[in-house]
Amino acid sequence: MTTERALVSVVDNDESVRESLPDLIRIFGYDVRAFSSADKFLDSEWLSRTNCLILDVAMPGISGPELEEELIRRGDQIPVVFITTAHKDENDRIPLMQNGEVACLFKPFSDVALQETLDRVFA
């Protein structure tokens, strides 16, 4: 019997993040897909399979918070973890955490911080 692993989707316009983050998430034991934009994620077959969404806050086109709002509007309830370099002040997390997001991690974040965050999502 094959057990299906939880799927984490990463949406970030930064190619280095899309290349490195999935490797780390796989080490933690999850399946992962990476997308360069919110539009590509929304148009993918993986949207309905995603169990957790790691979103860059500031992206060209649809931003991370705008993507989350669109998912809420559609009725998709996917746990969201924001990642950002744009908001270094702890007080800047407050507006990002209004819809029940799991966390907002500041880049660069530690492997441990990411693993603890994903452990909370899938507890």
Coordinates of C-alpha atoms in Angstrom, one line a residue:
M1 CA 0.0 0.0 0.0
T2 CA 1.4 3.4 -1.0
T3 CA 0.8 6.3 1.4
E4 CA 0.4 9.6 -0.2
R5 CA 2.6 12.3 1.2
A6 CA 1.3 15.8 1.9
L7 CA 1.9 18.3 -0.9
V8 CA 3.4 21.7 -0.2
S9 CA 3.3 24.2 -3.1
V10 CA 5.8 27.0 -3.2
V11 CA 5.0 30.2 -5.1
D12 CA 7.9 32.5 -5.5
N13 CA 9.2 34.6 -8.4
D14 CA 12.8 34.1 -7.2
E15 CA 14.3 31.2 -9.1
S16 CA 16.9 30.4 -6.4
V17 CA 14.1 30.0 -3.9
R18 CA 12.2 27.7 -6.3
E19 CA 15.3 25.6 -6.8
S20 CA 16.5 25.3 -3.1
L21 CA 13.3 25.3 -1.0
P22 CA 11.7 22.2 -2.6
D23 CA 14.9 20.2 -1.9
L24 CA 14.6 21.1 1.8
I25 CA 10.9 20.4 2.0
R26 CA 11.5 17.0 0.4
I27 CA 14.0 16.2 3.1
F28 CA 11.3 17.0 5.7
G29 CA 9.2 14.2 4.0
Y30 CA 6.7 16.2 1.9
D31 CA 6.0 16.2 -1.8
V32 CA 6.5 19.7 -3.3
R33 CA 5.8 21.7 -6.4
A34 CA 7.2 25.1 -7.2
F35 CA 5.6 27.9 -9.3
S36 CA 7.1 31.1 -10.5
S37 CA 3.8 33.1 -10.2
A38 CA 0.4 33.0 -8.7
D39 CA -1.2 32.7 -12.1
K40 CA 0.8 29.6 -12.8
F41 CA -0.3 28.1 -9.5
L42 CA -3.9 29.0 -10.1
D43 CA -3.8 27.4 -13.6
S44 CA -2.1 24.2 -12.4
E45 CA -3.6 20.8 -11.7
W46 CA -1.8 21.0 -8.3
L47 CA -4.1 23.6 -6.8
S48 CA -6.7 21.1 -5.7
R49 CA -4.0 18.7 -4.4
T50 CA -2.1 21.3 -2.3
N51 CA -2.1 20.8 1.5
C52 CA 0.0 23.8 2.4
L53 CA 1.0 26.9 0.4
I54 CA 4.3 28.7 0.9
L55 CA 3.8 32.2 -0.7
D56 CA 6.2 35.0 -1.4
V57 CA 4.6 38.2 -0.3
A58 CA 5.9 40.5 -3.0
M59 CA 5.7 39.1 -6.6
P60 CA 5.0 40.7 -9.9
G61 CA 1.4 40.4 -11.0
I62 CA -0.6 38.8 -8.2
S63 CA 1.1 39.2 -4.9
G64 CA 1.1 36.5 -2.1
P65 CA -1.7 38.2 -0.1
E66 CA -3.7 38.7 -3.3
L67 CA -3.4 35.0 -4.1
E68 CA -4.6 34.1 -0.7
E69 CA -7.6 36.4 -1.0
E70 CA -8.4 34.8 -4.3
L71 CA -8.3 31.3 -2.8
I72 CA -10.5 32.4 0.1
R73 CA -13.0 33.9 -2.4
R74 CA -13.1 30.6 -4.3
G75 CA -13.6 28.7 -1.1
D76 CA -10.2 26.9 -1.1
Q77 CA -9.0 26.5 2.5
I78 CA -5.2 25.9 2.1
P79 CA -3.0 26.7 5.1
V80 CA -0.6 29.6 4.1
V81 CA 2.9 30.3 5.1
F82 CA 4.2 33.7 3.9
I83 CA 7.8 34.2 3.2
T84 CA 9.2 37.7 2.7
T85 CA 12.2 40.0 2.5
A86 CA 10.1 43.1 2.2
H87 CA 8.8 43.2 5.8
K88 CA 11.7 43.0 8.4
D89 CA 9.8 44.6 11.2
E90 CA 7.8 42.3 13.5
N91 CA 4.9 44.8 13.4
D92 CA 4.7 44.3 9.6
R93 CA 3.6 40.7 10.1
I94 CA 0.3 41.8 11.7
P95 CA -1.4 42.8 8.4
L96 CA -0.1 39.6 6.8
M97 CA -1.6 37.4 9.5
Q98 CA -5.2 38.5 9.3
N99 CA -6.7 35.4 7.6
G100 CA -5.4 32.7 9.9
E101 CA -2.1 32.2 8.2
V102 CA 0.2 29.7 9.9
A103 CA 3.3 31.9 9.8
C104 CA 5.2 34.7 8.2
L105 CA 8.9 33.8 7.8
F106 CA 11.5 36.5 7.0
K107 CA 14.1 35.5 4.3
P108 CA 16.6 34.2 5.0
F109 CA 14.9 31.8 7.5
S110 CA 16.4 28.8 9.1
D111 CA 15.7 25.2 8.1
V112 CA 14.5 24.6 11.7
A113 CA 12.0 27.5 11.5
L114 CA 10.6 26.1 8.3
Q115 CA 10.4 22.6 9.6
E116 CA 8.7 23.7 12.8
T117 CA 6.2 25.7 10.8
L118 CA 5.4 22.7 8.5
D119 CA 5.1 20.5 11.6
R120 CA 2.4 22.9 12.9
V121 CA 0.5 22.7 9.6
F122 CA 0.5 19.0 9.5
A123 CA 0.1 18.2 13.3

